[in-house]
Amino acid sequence: MDQLFGHGAQPFGRQLSRPGAGKLPVTVITGFLGAGKSTLIKALLESPEGAGTALIVNEFGEVGIDDALLRESSERTMLLGNGCLCCLSGTDLQMTLRDLFAERMRGAIPDFRRVIIETSGLADPSPILQTLATDRTLDLHYALEGLVTVVDAATALATAGHADEWAKQVALADRIVLTKTDLAAPEERDALRARLAELAPLAPVEEAKAGVVDPAFVLGEADGLREAARRSAFLCETPASAPTHRQPYKTFVITIDRPLPWTVFAHAFDTLASLRGPDLLRVKGFVNVAGRQGPVVVHFVQHLAHQPEELKAWPGEDRTTRLVFITRNLTRERVEALLSAVLAMADDAPEEGAGAGGPEAGS
Amino acid sequence: MNKAVKPVGSQEMAWNFKLIAHHELGGFGGMGEGMSIQLTKDGRRIMWMAHENAPKNFTGVDVSDLKNPRLVVQTELPELYLRSNSLEIVGDIMAVAYQTKQPGQKGAGFELFDISVPENPRSLSFVDCSGPYSRGVHQLWFVDGEYIHMSAGAPDFQPRNQLDDQIYRIFDVRDPTNPKEAGRWWLPGTREGDAEPPPVRHEAKADFGFRAHNTNVYPQRPDRAYIGYIDAGAIVLDISDKANPKMVSRWDNSPPYFGFTHTLLPLFDRNLYIVTDECVLDDMADWPKLVWVLDARNEGNPVPISTLPAPPVDVFGRRGGRFGAHNVHENIPLPTSWVSDLVIVGTFFNAGVRAYDISDPYQPREIGYYVPAAPALAPKGTIQLNDVFVDERGIVYTMDRHTGGLYILEMEF
């Protein structure tokens, strides 16, 4: 029976050319009210790069697209120019994403090639990330491309003082867009940059000009981003500076030198998730799984895991397992200790002995 | 915001395929089912294509620079009633099929060319298959430099029903200047004088003939021929004795489906068969035409376990022309061909070229498509992608049946 599935594809399915290949990429755009999300998105939808985007919002008015509405295809979906469409999610993002996919399959709406979800200003983006990881049907059709956080340079530091959501939005970000930099004094801007680097040390930051940035940066399609991702897999560099503010969010990288049996890795993460799931905001990276040719891409959101994907090949010579952790009140030392213990346990077991290595600090 | 919205369908549709180049082949872009790549001694990569109909025979395009494909040679057929439709290349030898419109017309058969100088194909031999009941060669398979397997009529073959004229024939071409027939097989009961009763015909609108279409033989199983036998379904033959092929299995989905089984692609390492039924009628008259996945663990009893998710009927069904399955990339056992048993790439006429992940054979999943905009002068007002070939680097070549010519694509999955 196993043979029908193909030995080459077990247990991760087809080897992919890049993470999320064959699925519709989903970019989540978050940021506080007035940070400039709508301006950014509107410009994106009008650009050639933004053609074929399905935008999901809570209210049509938020994006300021009223003047651009061309045809109403259903109560909740508006067709825009440029092959784009806009969809109201209300509260049920899961159903919205399922409907979009089904309507796209039937040809009831244009064959959009990506999804952008705009979160409402105060929202914690984690539930959106969780939705994509929880629903196996969605996980089959959509891949989280990235989380983009829009930060208003003029007011961010004032906001940062009292809003925990703000810090979380920044800490979870894959990329950050800074808006209204012309309204901030140079020293304010520097202080904000430092704060962002502390909260999200691995996220590239791009400054918007008149509210607009390169669409490719927002969509994760910029050559530089792709190249960097190819080279180092999720930009795994160790955060440069130690946190100076008392804030709960931490970003760190754990590397493991030797190939890991998949069951050992899975056990380690089951344990970690069951003990500290709520504090694992995001974990993503490449795992060198014993016996597999390419890296296995893993992505956890709290206690939930996306389906792991095996890539066709490693992006470079380096075969090290590297995992980026974004946590709340959970230190690298604790995670390393747990991984070491589980891997050592596996090392001792005669049947699982081969290949398990202890985690080591990132370079 | 751009307020001018084109009607759905007039624009290209692309998901996980990217167009690299499009070549209209000098205005003769009506292409058949033959595509093969030659790597020339002087380092060029030439895509050879058979035309769907006269006056053109075959065309060679230099695709060394994918962004700038260049027409190298385009040849003419000697008669307007001929069509080449199919060709294959091994090294510098090219085999080209010739089919006539009517039985009895001359010139039916196949021809071997020396294409070591692509600009100047040189005929090595012509095998005449014409006869009172023969329309000649519709399709041929040539991958080992030794034998050509084909769907062909023969001067001495008299079918009970004219539609059953093209049988499975094997030719030994080890001496390409002097091909010799090595064996043949037809569905028992289709030849005049057979002891077996004739097969029960399909209903009139779907009576396409009990005859061979694709005749694939792979080095993994040189003793097997995998045949799409039009209205008789998918047939596997034991050809360990080429002079006496024997049937191993026959899987037939029609009726209730509408026959025209086109390709049987075996995936050896997974014991799966991929079977396509070609759509041959416009505007859904023979819908649905599907690509089937068969569990072939028991060689004598292949069992269908899924179909590739068909393109949306609402979008394409009434768009014009044919809508449904046709060819798939056939894992040609040559160094110039891509081989995959996890991804199937196929053409679906007006629904373009599509890719499917079959890593779970019970739940195939679409992972990409490219539907060109209707080409200039398209008679049906739509693209009608007819064949696809994927080279060893994963570059996808696909061509239109009527006017569009060649499209070169990159896979992004």
PDB file of C-alpha atoms in Angstrom, chain A residues 1 3-9 13-18 21-25 42 45-46 65 67-68 70-71 80-82 104-108 111-113 140-141 312, chain B residues 1-3 5 8 12-16 268-272 295-297 305 309-312 314-315 341-343 357-363 365-367 369 412-413:
ATOM      1  CA  MET A   1       0.000   0.000   0.000  1.00  0.00           C
ATOM      2  CA  GLN A   3       4.198   1.916  -2.486  1.00  0.00           C
ATOM      3  CA  LEU A   4       1.308   3.740  -4.116  1.00  0.00           C
ATOM      4  CA  PHE A   5       2.362   6.869  -2.274  1.00  0.00           C
ATOM      5  CA  GLY A   6       5.917   6.682  -3.559  1.00  0.00           C
ATOM      6  CA  HIS A   7       8.964   6.025  -1.431  1.00  0.00           C
ATOM      7  CA  GLY A   8      10.449   9.343  -2.474  1.00  0.00           C
ATOM      8  CA  ALA A   9       7.510  11.245  -1.066  1.00  0.00           C
ATOM      9  CA  GLY A  13       4.728  14.493   0.312  1.00  0.00           C
ATOM     10  CA  ARG A  14       6.178  15.954  -2.834  1.00  0.00           C
ATOM     11  CA  GLN A  15       9.503  17.769  -2.474  1.00  0.00           C
ATOM     12  CA  LEU A  16       8.922  21.455  -3.122  1.00  0.00           C
ATOM     13  CA  SER A  17      11.011  24.048  -4.915  1.00  0.00           C
ATOM     14  CA  ARG A  18      10.345  26.581  -2.145  1.00  0.00           C
ATOM     15  CA  ALA A  21       5.002  26.013  -3.340  1.00  0.00           C
ATOM     16  CA  GLY A  22       1.753  24.962  -4.999  1.00  0.00           C
ATOM     17  CA  LYS A  23      -0.339  26.801  -2.431  1.00  0.00           C
ATOM     18  CA  LEU A  24      -1.818  30.273  -2.496  1.00  0.00           C
ATOM     19  CA  PRO A  25       0.394  32.637  -0.523  1.00  0.00           C
ATOM     20  CA  LYS A  42      -4.458  50.506  -1.932  1.00  0.00           C
ATOM     21  CA  LEU A  45      -3.561  46.641  -5.398  1.00  0.00           C
ATOM     22  CA  GLU A  46      -3.077  49.276  -8.088  1.00  0.00           C
ATOM     23  CA  ILE A  65     -11.854  51.438  -2.117  1.00  0.00           C
ATOM     24  CA  ASP A  67     -14.715  54.811  -5.369  1.00  0.00           C
ATOM     25  CA  ALA A  68     -13.134  51.865  -7.096  1.00  0.00           C
ATOM     26  CA  LEU A  70     -16.798  48.086 -10.120  1.00  0.00           C
ATOM     27  CA  ARG A  71     -19.062  45.156  -9.745  1.00  0.00           C
ATOM     28  CA  LEU A  80     -11.769  45.567  -8.188  1.00  0.00           C
ATOM     29  CA  GLY A  81      -9.643  46.456 -11.184  1.00  0.00           C
ATOM     30  CA  ASN A  82      -6.314  44.775 -11.865  1.00  0.00           C
ATOM     31  CA  ARG A 104     -12.046  30.563  -7.315  1.00  0.00           C
ATOM     32  CA  MET A 105     -12.194  26.869  -8.269  1.00  0.00           C
ATOM     33  CA  ARG A 106     -15.626  27.333  -9.812  1.00  0.00           C
ATOM     34  CA  GLY A 107     -14.571  30.478 -11.588  1.00  0.00           C
ATOM     35  CA  ALA A 108     -17.175  32.565  -9.783  1.00  0.00           C
ATOM     36  CA  ASP A 111      -8.438  33.418 -10.301  1.00  0.00           C
ATOM     37  CA  PHE A 112      -6.564  35.414  -7.694  1.00  0.00           C
ATOM     38  CA  ARG A 113      -3.018  34.279  -7.082  1.00  0.00           C
ATOM     39  CA  LEU A 140      -3.690  22.330   1.986  1.00  0.00           C
ATOM     40  CA  HIS A 141      -4.584  25.297  -0.203  1.00  0.00           C
ATOM     41  CA  LYS A 312      14.030  19.622  -3.162  1.00  0.00           C
TER      42      LYS A 312
ATOM     43  CA  MET B   1      -7.423  52.363  -9.865  1.00  0.00           C
ATOM     44  CA  ASN B   2      -7.891  50.845 -13.274  1.00  0.00           C
ATOM     45  CA  LYS B   3     -11.602  50.952 -14.016  1.00  0.00           C
ATOM     46  CA  VAL B   5     -12.120  45.524 -16.668  1.00  0.00           C
ATOM     47  CA  VAL B   8     -13.251  37.179 -17.752  1.00  0.00           C
ATOM     48  CA  GLU B  12      -4.260  34.846 -19.754  1.00  0.00           C
ATOM     49  CA  MET B  13      -4.676  32.964 -16.496  1.00  0.00           C
ATOM     50  CA  ALA B  14      -1.587  31.882 -14.651  1.00  0.00           C
ATOM     51  CA  TRP B  15      -0.920  30.276 -11.339  1.00  0.00           C
ATOM     52  CA  ASN B  16       2.510  28.838 -10.506  1.00  0.00           C
ATOM     53  CA  PHE B 268       6.816   2.188 -12.202  1.00  0.00           C
ATOM     54  CA  ASP B 269       8.114   2.926  -8.717  1.00  0.00           C
ATOM     55  CA  ARG B 270       4.609   3.532  -7.415  1.00  0.00           C
ATOM     56  CA  ASN B 271       2.602   0.880  -9.281  1.00  0.00           C
ATOM     57  CA  LEU B 272       0.282   3.552 -10.621  1.00  0.00           C
ATOM     58  CA  ASP B 295      -3.796   1.321  -8.716  1.00  0.00           C
ATOM     59  CA  ALA B 296      -1.750  -1.153 -10.761  1.00  0.00           C
ATOM     60  CA  ARG B 297      -0.355  -3.344  -7.997  1.00  0.00           C
ATOM     61  CA  ILE B 305      -8.726   5.204  -7.388  1.00  0.00           C
ATOM     62  CA  PRO B 309      -9.527  17.500 -10.327  1.00  0.00           C
ATOM     63  CA  ALA B 310     -10.969  18.748 -13.621  1.00  0.00           C
ATOM     64  CA  PRO B 311     -10.768  22.427 -14.562  1.00  0.00           C
ATOM     65  CA  PRO B 312     -13.906  24.364 -13.604  1.00  0.00           C
ATOM     66  CA  ASP B 314     -18.374  27.099 -15.147  1.00  0.00           C
ATOM     67  CA  VAL B 315     -15.305  28.869 -16.465  1.00  0.00           C
ATOM     68  CA  ASP B 341       6.019  10.363 -10.513  1.00  0.00           C
ATOM     69  CA  LEU B 342       4.752  12.987  -8.057  1.00  0.00           C
ATOM     70  CA  VAL B 343       3.659  15.721 -10.455  1.00  0.00           C
ATOM     71  CA  ASP B 357       0.470  16.881  -7.164  1.00  0.00           C
ATOM     72  CA  ILE B 358      -0.328  13.171  -6.960  1.00  0.00           C
ATOM     73  CA  SER B 359       1.863  12.383  -3.945  1.00  0.00           C
ATOM     74  CA  ASP B 360      -1.375  11.204  -2.352  1.00  0.00           C
ATOM     75  CA  PRO B 361      -2.813   9.161  -5.242  1.00  0.00           C
ATOM     76  CA  TYR B 362      -6.250   9.115  -3.645  1.00  0.00           C
ATOM     77  CA  GLN B 363      -6.382  12.908  -3.433  1.00  0.00           C
ATOM     78  CA  ARG B 365      -4.376  18.297  -6.033  1.00  0.00           C
ATOM     79  CA  GLU B 366      -4.023  21.015  -8.648  1.00  0.00           C
ATOM     80  CA  ILE B 367      -0.876  23.051  -8.068  1.00  0.00           C
ATOM     81  CA  TYR B 369      -2.061  26.238 -14.476  1.00  0.00           C
ATOM     82  CA  GLU B 412       7.037  27.702  -9.923  1.00  0.00           C
ATOM     83  CA  PHE B 413       6.033  24.889  -7.614  1.00  0.00           C
TER      84      PHE B 413
END
